[in-house]
Amino acid sequence: MSDDKRNTGSPDRDRINLSEDYELDYWTQALGVTRAELREAVEAAGPMAEAVRNHLAQKG
């Protein structure tokens, strides 16, 4: 199923989708990390934004 850009409710905002360039751009800027760091964090913590934030906070 493709990402419906018109459906931007909470579940969509709370997930990090690494297959969309615009999401990579948004999340790398919002979290102050590189794409590689973001990918590593999502692989380690899962796609939920809060879990990724927590993972990055523990690393830094």
mmCIF file of N, CA and C in Angstrom:
data_model
loop_
_atom_site.group_PDB
_atom_site.id
_atom_site.type_symbol
_atom_site.label_atom_id
_atom_site.label_comp_id
_atom_site.label_asym_id
_atom_site.label_seq_id
_atom_site.Cartn_x
_atom_site.Cartn_y
_atom_site.Cartn_z
ATOM 1 N N MET A 1 0.844 -1.182 0.000
ATOM 2 C CA MET A 1 0.000 0.000 0.000
ATOM 3 C C MET A 1 0.884 1.238 0.000
ATOM 4 N N SER A 2 0.593 2.175 -0.841
ATOM 5 C CA SER A 2 1.413 3.383 -0.931
ATOM 6 C C SER A 2 1.028 4.378 0.152
ATOM 7 N N ASP A 3 1.921 5.295 0.399
ATOM 8 C CA ASP A 3 1.716 6.331 1.400
ATOM 9 C C ASP A 3 0.758 7.374 0.846
ATOM 10 N N ASP A 4 -0.396 7.552 1.484
ATOM 11 C CA ASP A 4 -1.386 8.525 1.045
ATOM 12 C C ASP A 4 -1.054 9.873 1.663
ATOM 13 N N LYS A 5 -0.526 10.786 0.874
ATOM 14 C CA LYS A 5 -0.092 12.085 1.382
ATOM 15 C C LYS A 5 -1.250 12.961 1.843
ATOM 16 N N ARG A 6 -2.482 12.594 1.458
ATOM 17 C CA ARG A 6 -3.648 13.349 1.925
ATOM 18 C C ARG A 6 -4.064 12.916 3.322
ATOM 19 N N ASN A 7 -3.604 11.753 3.760
ATOM 20 C CA ASN A 7 -3.942 11.230 5.076
ATOM 21 C C ASN A 7 -2.796 11.536 6.029
ATOM 22 N N THR A 8 -2.855 12.699 6.677
ATOM 23 C CA THR A 8 -1.753 13.124 7.532
ATOM 24 C C THR A 8 -2.168 13.184 8.987
ATOM 25 N N GLY A 9 -3.010 12.283 9.393
ATOM 26 C CA GLY A 9 -3.426 12.235 10.788
ATOM 27 C C GLY A 9 -2.301 11.771 11.687
ATOM 28 N N SER A 10 -2.572 11.660 12.958
ATOM 29 C CA SER A 10 -1.569 11.316 13.946
ATOM 30 C C SER A 10 -0.783 10.051 13.629
ATOM 31 N N PRO A 11 -1.411 8.949 13.234
ATOM 32 C CA PRO A 11 -0.599 7.759 12.963
ATOM 33 C C PRO A 11 0.459 7.995 11.883
ATOM 34 N N ASP A 12 0.144 8.805 10.874
ATOM 35 C CA ASP A 12 1.106 9.090 9.814
ATOM 36 C C ASP A 12 2.227 9.992 10.323
ATOM 37 N N ARG A 13 1.914 10.953 11.152
ATOM 38 C CA ARG A 13 2.922 11.873 11.683
ATOM 39 C C ARG A 13 3.821 11.212 12.706
ATOM 40 N N ASP A 14 3.346 10.159 13.358
ATOM 41 C CA ASP A 14 4.113 9.504 14.414
ATOM 42 C C ASP A 14 5.072 8.450 13.886
ATOM 43 N N ARG A 15 5.012 8.161 12.593
ATOM 44 C CA ARG A 15 5.868 7.141 11.977
ATOM 45 C C ARG A 15 6.882 7.782 11.042
ATOM 46 N N ILE A 16 8.054 7.188 11.004
ATOM 47 C CA ILE A 16 9.105 7.645 10.098
ATOM 48 C C ILE A 16 9.191 6.631 8.961
ATOM 49 N N ASN A 17 8.934 7.105 7.745
ATOM 50 C CA ASN A 17 8.959 6.257 6.564
ATOM 51 C C ASN A 17 10.252 6.541 5.801
ATOM 52 N N LEU A 18 11.172 5.599 5.855
ATOM 53 C CA LEU A 18 12.478 5.801 5.238
ATOM 54 C C LEU A 18 12.459 5.696 3.722
ATOM 55 N N SER A 19 11.346 5.280 3.142
ATOM 56 C CA SER A 19 11.304 5.119 1.689
ATOM 57 C C SER A 19 10.811 6.370 0.960
ATOM 58 N N GLU A 20 10.493 7.423 1.689
ATOM 59 C CA GLU A 20 10.025 8.677 1.089
ATOM 60 C C GLU A 20 11.075 9.773 1.310
ATOM 61 N N ASP A 21 11.601 10.328 0.221
ATOM 62 C CA ASP A 21 12.627 11.373 0.345
ATOM 63 C C ASP A 21 12.156 12.571 1.157
ATOM 64 N N TYR A 22 10.895 12.990 0.966
ATOM 65 C CA TYR A 22 10.414 14.162 1.710
ATOM 66 C C TYR A 22 10.367 13.879 3.208
ATOM 67 N N GLU A 23 10.117 12.628 3.591
ATOM 68 C CA GLU A 23 10.116 12.297 5.014
ATOM 69 C C GLU A 23 11.539 12.248 5.556
ATOM 70 N N LEU A 24 12.460 11.711 4.773
ATOM 71 C CA LEU A 24 13.859 11.728 5.188
ATOM 72 C C LEU A 24 14.334 13.159 5.394
ATOM 73 N N ASP A 25 13.990 14.042 4.466
ATOM 74 C CA ASP A 25 14.372 15.450 4.600
ATOM 75 C C ASP A 25 13.779 16.064 5.862
ATOM 76 N N TYR A 26 12.494 15.820 6.086
ATOM 77 C CA TYR A 26 11.820 16.381 7.256
ATOM 78 C C TYR A 26 12.448 15.878 8.555
ATOM 79 N N TRP A 27 12.565 14.547 8.676
ATOM 80 C CA TRP A 27 13.023 13.966 9.934
ATOM 81 C C TRP A 27 14.499 14.250 10.213
ATOM 82 N N THR A 28 15.341 14.288 9.193
ATOM 83 C CA THR A 28 16.745 14.607 9.450
ATOM 84 C C THR A 28 16.885 16.032 9.966
ATOM 85 N N GLN A 29 16.090 16.940 9.406
ATOM 86 C CA GLN A 29 16.127 18.324 9.873
ATOM 87 C C GLN A 29 15.511 18.444 11.266
ATOM 88 N N ALA A 30 14.376 17.799 11.487
ATOM 89 C CA ALA A 30 13.680 17.899 12.776
ATOM 90 C C ALA A 30 14.509 17.305 13.916
ATOM 91 N N LEU A 31 15.251 16.238 13.611
ATOM 92 C CA LEU A 31 16.011 15.563 14.661
ATOM 93 C C LEU A 31 17.482 15.967 14.682
ATOM 94 N N GLY A 32 17.920 16.725 13.678
ATOM 95 C CA GLY A 32 19.299 17.183 13.630
ATOM 96 C C GLY A 32 20.295 16.057 13.418
ATOM 97 N N VAL A 33 19.945 15.114 12.544
ATOM 98 C CA VAL A 33 20.810 13.975 12.257
ATOM 99 C C VAL A 33 20.996 13.826 10.753
ATOM 100 N N THR A 34 21.955 12.997 10.365
ATOM 101 C CA THR A 34 22.152 12.698 8.953
ATOM 102 C C THR A 34 21.177 11.586 8.544
ATOM 103 N N ARG A 35 21.074 11.350 7.250
ATOM 104 C CA ARG A 35 20.215 10.253 6.773
ATOM 105 C C ARG A 35 20.715 8.913 7.307
ATOM 106 N N ALA A 36 22.014 8.725 7.335
ATOM 107 C CA ALA A 36 22.578 7.471 7.846
ATOM 108 C C ALA A 36 22.248 7.283 9.324
ATOM 109 N N GLU A 37 22.364 8.351 10.101
ATOM 110 C CA GLU A 37 22.033 8.275 11.528
ATOM 111 C C GLU A 37 20.551 7.989 11.732
ATOM 112 N N LEU A 38 19.716 8.599 10.902
ATOM 113 C CA LEU A 38 18.276 8.361 10.995
ATOM 114 C C LEU A 38 17.957 6.906 10.663
ATOM 115 N N ARG A 39 18.542 6.399 9.599
ATOM 116 C CA ARG A 39 18.310 4.997 9.217
ATOM 117 C C ARG A 39 18.741 4.046 10.340
ATOM 118 N N GLU A 40 19.895 4.296 10.938
ATOM 119 C CA GLU A 40 20.377 3.458 12.027
ATOM 120 C C GLU A 40 19.428 3.508 13.215
ATOM 121 N N ALA A 41 18.943 4.704 13.535
ATOM 122 C CA ALA A 41 18.042 4.857 14.675
ATOM 123 C C ALA A 41 16.719 4.145 14.429
ATOM 124 N N VAL A 42 16.198 4.243 13.218
ATOM 125 C CA VAL A 42 14.934 3.564 12.893
ATOM 126 C C VAL A 42 15.135 2.051 12.922
ATOM 127 N N GLU A 43 16.267 1.580 12.431
ATOM 128 C CA GLU A 43 16.546 0.140 12.472
ATOM 129 C C GLU A 43 16.647 -0.357 13.910
ATOM 130 N N ALA A 44 17.222 0.452 14.786
ATOM 131 C CA ALA A 44 17.405 0.054 16.180
ATOM 132 C C ALA A 44 16.134 0.207 17.014
ATOM 133 N N ALA A 45 15.376 1.285 16.776
ATOM 134 C CA ALA A 45 14.249 1.606 17.650
ATOM 135 C C ALA A 45 12.884 1.362 17.024
ATOM 136 N N GLY A 46 12.838 1.153 15.710
ATOM 137 C CA GLY A 46 11.556 0.998 15.030
ATOM 138 C C GLY A 46 11.128 2.315 14.410
ATOM 139 N N PRO A 47 9.999 2.315 13.688
ATOM 140 C CA PRO A 47 9.601 3.487 12.916
ATOM 141 C C PRO A 47 8.854 4.574 13.685
ATOM 142 N N MET A 48 8.549 4.347 14.947
ATOM 143 C CA MET A 48 7.792 5.343 15.697
ATOM 144 C C MET A 48 8.704 6.503 16.108
ATOM 145 N N ALA A 49 8.274 7.712 15.824
ATOM 146 C CA ALA A 49 9.101 8.900 16.039
ATOM 147 C C ALA A 49 9.560 9.042 17.487
ATOM 148 N N GLU A 50 8.691 8.779 18.431
ATOM 149 C CA GLU A 50 9.051 8.924 19.843
ATOM 150 C C GLU A 50 10.151 7.939 20.231
ATOM 151 N N ALA A 51 10.074 6.719 19.742
ATOM 152 C CA ALA A 51 11.104 5.722 20.027
ATOM 153 C C ALA A 51 12.435 6.130 19.409
ATOM 154 N N VAL A 52 12.387 6.691 18.215
ATOM 155 C CA VAL A 52 13.611 7.158 17.559
ATOM 156 C C VAL A 52 14.203 8.324 18.337
ATOM 157 N N ARG A 53 13.374 9.249 18.781
ATOM 158 C CA ARG A 53 13.878 10.374 19.603
ATOM 159 C C ARG A 53 14.558 9.855 20.865
ATOM 160 N N ASN A 54 13.929 8.903 21.535
ATOM 161 C CA ASN A 54 14.505 8.335 22.756
ATOM 162 C C ASN A 54 15.830 7.650 22.466
ATOM 163 N N HIS A 55 15.889 6.909 21.385
ATOM 164 C CA HIS A 55 17.124 6.217 21.002
ATOM 165 C C HIS A 55 18.247 7.232 20.746
ATOM 166 N N LEU A 56 17.942 8.280 20.007
ATOM 167 C CA LEU A 56 18.947 9.297 19.709
ATOM 168 C C LEU A 56 19.395 10.023 20.983
ATOM 169 N N ALA A 57 18.470 10.263 21.905
ATOM 170 C CA ALA A 57 18.813 10.947 23.149
ATOM 171 C C ALA A 57 19.755 10.089 23.997
ATOM 172 N N GLN A 58 19.572 8.787 23.973
ATOM 173 C CA GLN A 58 20.436 7.892 24.747
ATOM 174 C C GLN A 58 21.836 7.829 24.145
ATOM 175 N N LYS A 59 21.917 7.959 22.824
ATOM 176 C CA LYS A 59 23.219 7.913 22.161
ATOM 177 C C LYS A 59 24.019 9.188 22.381
ATOM 178 N N GLY A 60 23.316 10.306 22.450
ATOM 179 C CA GLY A 60 24.000 11.583 22.483
ATOM 180 C C GLY A 60 24.081 12.138 23.806
#
